[in-house]
Amino acid sequence: MVTYLEAETAPLKNTGQIRLHGEEGFEGMRRASRLTAMALDEMVDIVKPGTTTNEIDKFVFEFGMDHGAIPATLNYRGYTKSSCTSINHVVCHGIPNDKPLREGEVVNIDITYVLDGWHGDSSRMYPVGEIKRAAERLLEVTHECLMLGIEAVKPGARMGAIGEAIQKHAEAERCSVVRDFCGHGVGRLFHDAPNVLHYGRADEGAEMRKGMIFTIEPMINLGRPHVKVLSDGWTAVTRDRSLSAQYEHTIGVTDDGCEIFTLSPKGLDRPGLAG
Ligand code: MF3
Ligand code: CO
Ligand code: CO
């Protein structure tokens, strides 16, 4: 049985109940998420052959500091970076390092800023120079999956409608959906209830209600869906080493649909425009 509670009066820990946020929460999430989207916009010019992911990470840290925000991943469960940078067959949680990006790679940059206590969580894919047509197609399909998932959000629908929309599209395009990671409730907490699955059926899961705030962040592979986590304890890769892509938005459920908090102010959050 799922229960819901007013976000303002609830304790600040994940109890499995789904928080319903009011205008104050929505306003806080708009501000934090806009900052995250602005940093992701800057990445369009920063990502190119020769840039290291540590340089990207340093920019994310300093951009946050300059705007009064802290990266949520810094010292999160032992993670020590301000961003995740996941290249090619890395599915998610790639750790920035000193290796230069190379022509033809695709990199996901995932940023969460905490601004005035609110978490804005978003990620996009960036091509490094010219990329292959197959990679381009995966980026397009993955972004379409995210937007189809978002279109399924409205009060009264079940969370499974999001997963069904994503899985149907991915598999129709002969791609696969990663099962091991999911979207999540977000707000004053980085990771809150509910889990947002990127596969499933429309009649499954909790009912969506106005005021819920969560991420949708499908990871889509060109090959099989299976992943493994490397010995660093973070880096998740496809077992078959096939290419993987991810896009993530933070959204809030409204009266008749949802508001996307992490949309790009410059319209740069779709594939084909970045890089
Ligand atoms: N930003 C990721 C998400 O979308 C979480 C990263 S946690 C980290 O939920 F520790 F790996 F950075
Ligand atoms: Co997230
Ligand atoms: Co994220």
Coordinates of C-alpha atoms and ligand atoms in Angstrom, one line a residue:
M1 CA 0.0 0.0 0.0
V2 CA 1.4 3.4 -1.0
T3 CA 0.8 6.4 1.2
Y4 CA 1.2 10.0 0.4
L5 CA 2.1 12.9 2.7
E6 CA 2.4 16.7 2.7
A7 CA 6.1 17.4 2.0
E8 CA 6.2 20.5 4.3
T9 CA 5.4 18.6 7.5
A10 CA 7.1 15.3 6.8
P11 CA 10.4 14.2 8.3
L12 CA 13.5 14.7 6.1
K13 CA 14.1 11.0 5.4
N14 CA 13.0 8.5 2.9
T15 CA 10.2 6.5 4.7
G16 CA 8.8 5.0 1.5
Q17 CA 5.9 7.4 1.5
I18 CA 5.4 9.7 -1.4
R19 CA 5.7 13.4 -0.7
L20 CA 3.3 15.9 -2.2
H21 CA 4.9 19.3 -2.6
G22 CA 3.2 22.7 -2.7
E23 CA 4.1 25.9 -4.4
E24 CA 7.1 26.5 -2.1
G25 CA 8.6 23.2 -3.2
F26 CA 7.9 23.8 -6.9
E27 CA 9.5 27.2 -6.7
G28 CA 12.6 25.8 -4.9
M29 CA 12.9 23.1 -7.5
R30 CA 12.6 25.6 -10.4
R31 CA 15.5 27.5 -9.1
A32 CA 17.8 24.6 -8.3
S33 CA 16.9 22.9 -11.6
R34 CA 17.5 26.0 -13.7
L35 CA 21.0 26.2 -12.4
T36 CA 21.6 22.5 -13.3
A37 CA 20.3 23.1 -16.8
M38 CA 22.5 26.2 -17.1
A39 CA 25.6 24.2 -16.2
L40 CA 24.6 21.5 -18.7
D41 CA 24.2 24.2 -21.4
E42 CA 27.8 25.4 -20.7
M43 CA 29.0 21.8 -21.4
V44 CA 28.2 22.1 -25.1
D45 CA 31.3 24.2 -25.6
I46 CA 33.4 22.5 -23.0
V47 CA 33.0 19.0 -24.3
K48 CA 35.5 18.4 -27.2
P49 CA 38.4 16.1 -28.1
G50 CA 41.2 16.7 -25.5
T51 CA 38.9 17.9 -22.6
T52 CA 39.3 15.7 -19.5
T53 CA 36.4 14.7 -17.4
N54 CA 38.2 16.2 -14.4
E55 CA 38.1 19.5 -16.2
I56 CA 34.4 19.1 -16.7
D57 CA 34.0 18.2 -13.0
K58 CA 36.0 21.2 -11.9
F59 CA 33.8 23.5 -14.0
V60 CA 30.7 21.9 -12.4
F61 CA 32.1 22.5 -8.9
E62 CA 33.1 26.1 -9.6
F63 CA 29.9 27.0 -11.5
G64 CA 27.9 25.8 -8.4
M65 CA 30.0 27.7 -6.0
D66 CA 29.7 30.9 -8.1
H67 CA 25.9 30.5 -7.9
G68 CA 25.5 29.6 -4.2
A69 CA 24.9 25.9 -4.9
I70 CA 26.7 22.7 -3.9
P71 CA 26.9 19.5 -6.1
A72 CA 24.8 16.9 -4.3
T73 CA 27.2 14.1 -5.3
L74 CA 30.1 15.6 -3.4
N75 CA 30.8 13.2 -0.5
Y76 CA 27.5 11.4 -1.3
R77 CA 27.9 7.8 0.0
G78 CA 31.7 8.1 -0.5
Y79 CA 31.5 9.6 -4.0
T80 CA 34.1 12.4 -4.2
K81 CA 33.2 14.2 -7.4
S82 CA 30.8 17.0 -8.4
S83 CA 29.4 15.2 -11.5
C84 CA 29.2 11.8 -13.1
T85 CA 30.7 11.4 -16.6
S86 CA 29.8 8.2 -18.4
I87 CA 31.5 7.5 -21.7
N88 CA 30.4 5.1 -24.4
H89 CA 29.6 1.7 -22.8
V90 CA 29.5 3.2 -19.3
V91 CA 25.9 3.2 -18.3
C92 CA 26.0 5.6 -15.4
H93 CA 28.1 6.8 -12.4
G94 CA 31.3 7.2 -14.4
I95 CA 33.9 8.9 -12.2
P96 CA 35.7 11.9 -13.7
N97 CA 39.4 11.4 -14.3
D98 CA 42.4 12.9 -16.2
K99 CA 41.9 11.0 -19.4
P100 CA 41.2 13.3 -22.4
L101 CA 37.9 12.7 -24.3
R102 CA 38.5 11.4 -27.8
E103 CA 36.8 12.1 -31.1
G104 CA 33.8 9.8 -31.7
E105 CA 33.0 9.2 -28.0
V106 CA 29.6 10.0 -26.5
V107 CA 29.6 11.2 -22.8
N108 CA 26.7 11.6 -20.4
I109 CA 27.2 14.4 -17.9
D110 CA 24.9 14.1 -14.8
I111 CA 24.7 17.1 -12.4
T112 CA 22.7 17.7 -9.3
Y113 CA 22.9 21.1 -7.6
V114 CA 21.6 21.7 -4.2
L115 CA 20.3 25.3 -4.0
D116 CA 18.6 26.5 -0.8
G117 CA 18.1 22.9 0.1
W118 CA 16.4 21.8 -3.1
H119 CA 18.0 19.3 -5.6
G120 CA 17.9 19.8 -9.4
D121 CA 19.0 16.6 -11.0
S122 CA 19.6 16.3 -14.8
S123 CA 21.8 14.7 -17.4
R124 CA 22.4 14.9 -21.1
M125 CA 24.5 13.2 -23.8
Y126 CA 27.3 15.1 -25.5
P127 CA 29.0 13.9 -28.7
V128 CA 32.8 14.4 -28.8
G129 CA 33.4 15.8 -32.3
E130 CA 31.9 13.7 -35.1
I131 CA 30.2 10.5 -34.0
K132 CA 28.9 7.4 -35.8
R133 CA 25.4 7.2 -37.1
A134 CA 24.6 4.3 -34.7
A135 CA 25.6 6.5 -31.8
E136 CA 23.6 9.4 -33.1
R137 CA 20.5 7.1 -33.4
L138 CA 21.0 5.8 -29.8
L139 CA 21.1 9.4 -28.5
E140 CA 17.9 10.2 -30.4
V141 CA 16.1 7.1 -29.2
T142 CA 17.1 7.6 -25.6
H143 CA 15.9 11.3 -25.6
E144 CA 12.7 10.2 -27.3
C145 CA 12.3 7.6 -24.5
L146 CA 12.7 10.3 -21.8
M147 CA 10.2 12.6 -23.5
L148 CA 7.6 9.8 -24.0
G149 CA 8.0 8.9 -20.4
I150 CA 7.4 12.5 -19.4
E151 CA 4.3 12.6 -21.7
A152 CA 2.8 9.7 -19.7
V153 CA 2.8 11.8 -16.5
K154 CA -0.5 13.1 -15.2
P155 CA -2.5 12.8 -12.0
G156 CA -4.5 9.5 -11.9
A157 CA -2.1 7.5 -14.1
R158 CA 0.1 4.9 -12.6
M159 CA 3.9 5.1 -12.4
G160 CA 4.0 2.1 -14.7
A161 CA 2.7 4.2 -17.5
I162 CA 6.1 5.9 -17.6
G163 CA 8.0 2.7 -17.8
E164 CA 5.7 1.2 -20.4
A165 CA 6.0 4.2 -22.7
I166 CA 9.8 4.1 -22.4
Q167 CA 10.2 0.3 -22.9
K168 CA 7.8 0.1 -25.9
H169 CA 9.8 2.8 -27.7
A170 CA 13.2 1.5 -26.9
E171 CA 12.4 -2.1 -27.9
A172 CA 10.5 -1.0 -31.1
E173 CA 13.8 0.7 -32.0
R174 CA 15.7 -2.6 -31.2
C175 CA 17.4 -1.1 -28.2
S176 CA 17.2 -2.4 -24.6
V177 CA 16.2 -0.8 -21.2
V178 CA 18.6 -1.0 -18.3
R179 CA 16.8 -2.5 -15.3
D180 CA 19.4 -2.0 -12.5
F181 CA 18.9 1.7 -12.0
C182 CA 15.8 3.8 -11.8
G183 CA 14.5 7.4 -11.5
H184 CA 13.6 8.6 -8.0
G185 CA 11.6 11.1 -6.0
V186 CA 13.7 14.2 -5.4
G187 CA 13.2 17.5 -3.5
R188 CA 14.9 18.3 -0.2
L189 CA 16.2 14.8 -0.5
F190 CA 18.5 13.7 -3.4
H191 CA 16.9 10.2 -3.6
D192 CA 13.4 9.8 -2.2
A193 CA 10.3 7.6 -2.8
P194 CA 9.1 6.5 -5.3
N195 CA 11.4 4.5 -7.5
V196 CA 10.7 5.3 -11.1
L197 CA 11.1 2.2 -13.3
H198 CA 11.9 2.7 -17.0
Y199 CA 10.1 -0.5 -18.0
G200 CA 6.8 -2.2 -17.0
R201 CA 3.1 -1.8 -17.6
A202 CA 0.7 1.1 -17.3
D203 CA -1.5 -0.7 -14.7
E204 CA 1.4 -1.1 -12.3
G205 CA 2.9 1.1 -9.6
A206 CA 1.6 4.0 -7.4
E207 CA -0.9 6.4 -8.7
M208 CA 0.5 9.8 -9.7
R209 CA -0.8 12.8 -7.8
K210 CA -0.4 16.5 -8.2
G211 CA 2.7 17.7 -6.2
M212 CA 4.8 14.6 -6.7
I213 CA 8.4 15.5 -7.8
F214 CA 10.6 12.9 -9.3
T215 CA 13.2 12.2 -12.0
I216 CA 12.9 10.2 -15.2
E217 CA 16.3 9.0 -16.4
P218 CA 16.2 6.1 -18.8
M219 CA 19.5 4.3 -19.6
I220 CA 19.1 2.7 -23.1
N221 CA 21.6 0.2 -24.7
L222 CA 22.3 -0.7 -28.3
G223 CA 22.9 -4.2 -27.1
R224 CA 21.7 -6.3 -24.2
P225 CA 20.3 -4.7 -21.0
H226 CA 22.7 -6.3 -18.5
V227 CA 25.2 -4.2 -16.6
K228 CA 28.0 -4.8 -14.1
V229 CA 29.6 -2.4 -11.6
L230 CA 33.4 -2.1 -11.8
S231 CA 35.7 -2.6 -8.8
D232 CA 35.7 1.1 -8.0
G233 CA 32.3 0.5 -6.7
W234 CA 30.6 3.1 -8.9
T235 CA 31.2 2.7 -12.7
A236 CA 28.4 0.7 -14.2
V237 CA 29.1 -0.7 -17.7
T238 CA 27.2 -2.8 -20.2
R239 CA 28.2 -6.5 -19.9
D240 CA 28.4 -6.8 -23.6
R241 CA 30.3 -3.5 -23.9
S242 CA 27.6 -2.1 -26.2
L243 CA 27.0 1.6 -26.3
S244 CA 24.7 3.1 -23.6
A245 CA 23.0 6.5 -23.4
Q246 CA 21.0 8.4 -20.8
Y247 CA 19.0 11.6 -20.5
E248 CA 17.5 12.8 -17.2
H249 CA 14.9 15.5 -16.3
T250 CA 13.5 16.4 -12.9
I251 CA 9.7 17.0 -13.1
G252 CA 6.7 17.9 -10.9
V253 CA 3.2 16.6 -11.4
T254 CA 0.6 19.4 -12.1
D255 CA -3.2 19.4 -12.4
D256 CA -3.1 18.1 -16.0
G257 CA 0.4 16.8 -16.7
C258 CA 3.8 17.9 -15.5
E259 CA 6.3 20.7 -15.3
I260 CA 9.8 19.9 -16.5
F261 CA 12.1 21.8 -14.1
T262 CA 15.4 21.0 -15.8
L263 CA 14.6 22.2 -19.4
S264 CA 17.4 24.0 -21.1
P265 CA 17.0 27.8 -21.0
K266 CA 18.8 27.8 -24.4
G267 CA 16.9 24.8 -25.9
L268 CA 20.1 22.7 -25.8
D269 CA 18.8 19.6 -24.1
R270 CA 18.0 17.6 -27.2
P271 CA 20.5 15.5 -29.2
G272 CA 21.9 16.9 -32.4
L273 CA 22.1 20.4 -31.0
A274 CA 24.8 19.8 -28.5
G275 CA 28.4 19.5 -29.6
Ligands
MF3_1 N1 22.7 12.0 -10.3 C1 22.5 10.6 -10.2 C2 21.1 10.3 -10.4 O1 20.5 10.7 -11.4 C3 23.1 10.0 -8.9 C4 24.5 10.1 -8.9 S1 25.0 9.5 -7.3 C5 26.7 9.4 -7.4 O2 20.4 9.9 -9.5 F1 27.1 9.3 -6.2 F2 27.0 8.5 -8.3 F3 27.1 10.6 -7.9
CO2 CO 18.6 11.1 -10.7
CO3 CO 21.3 12.5 -12.1

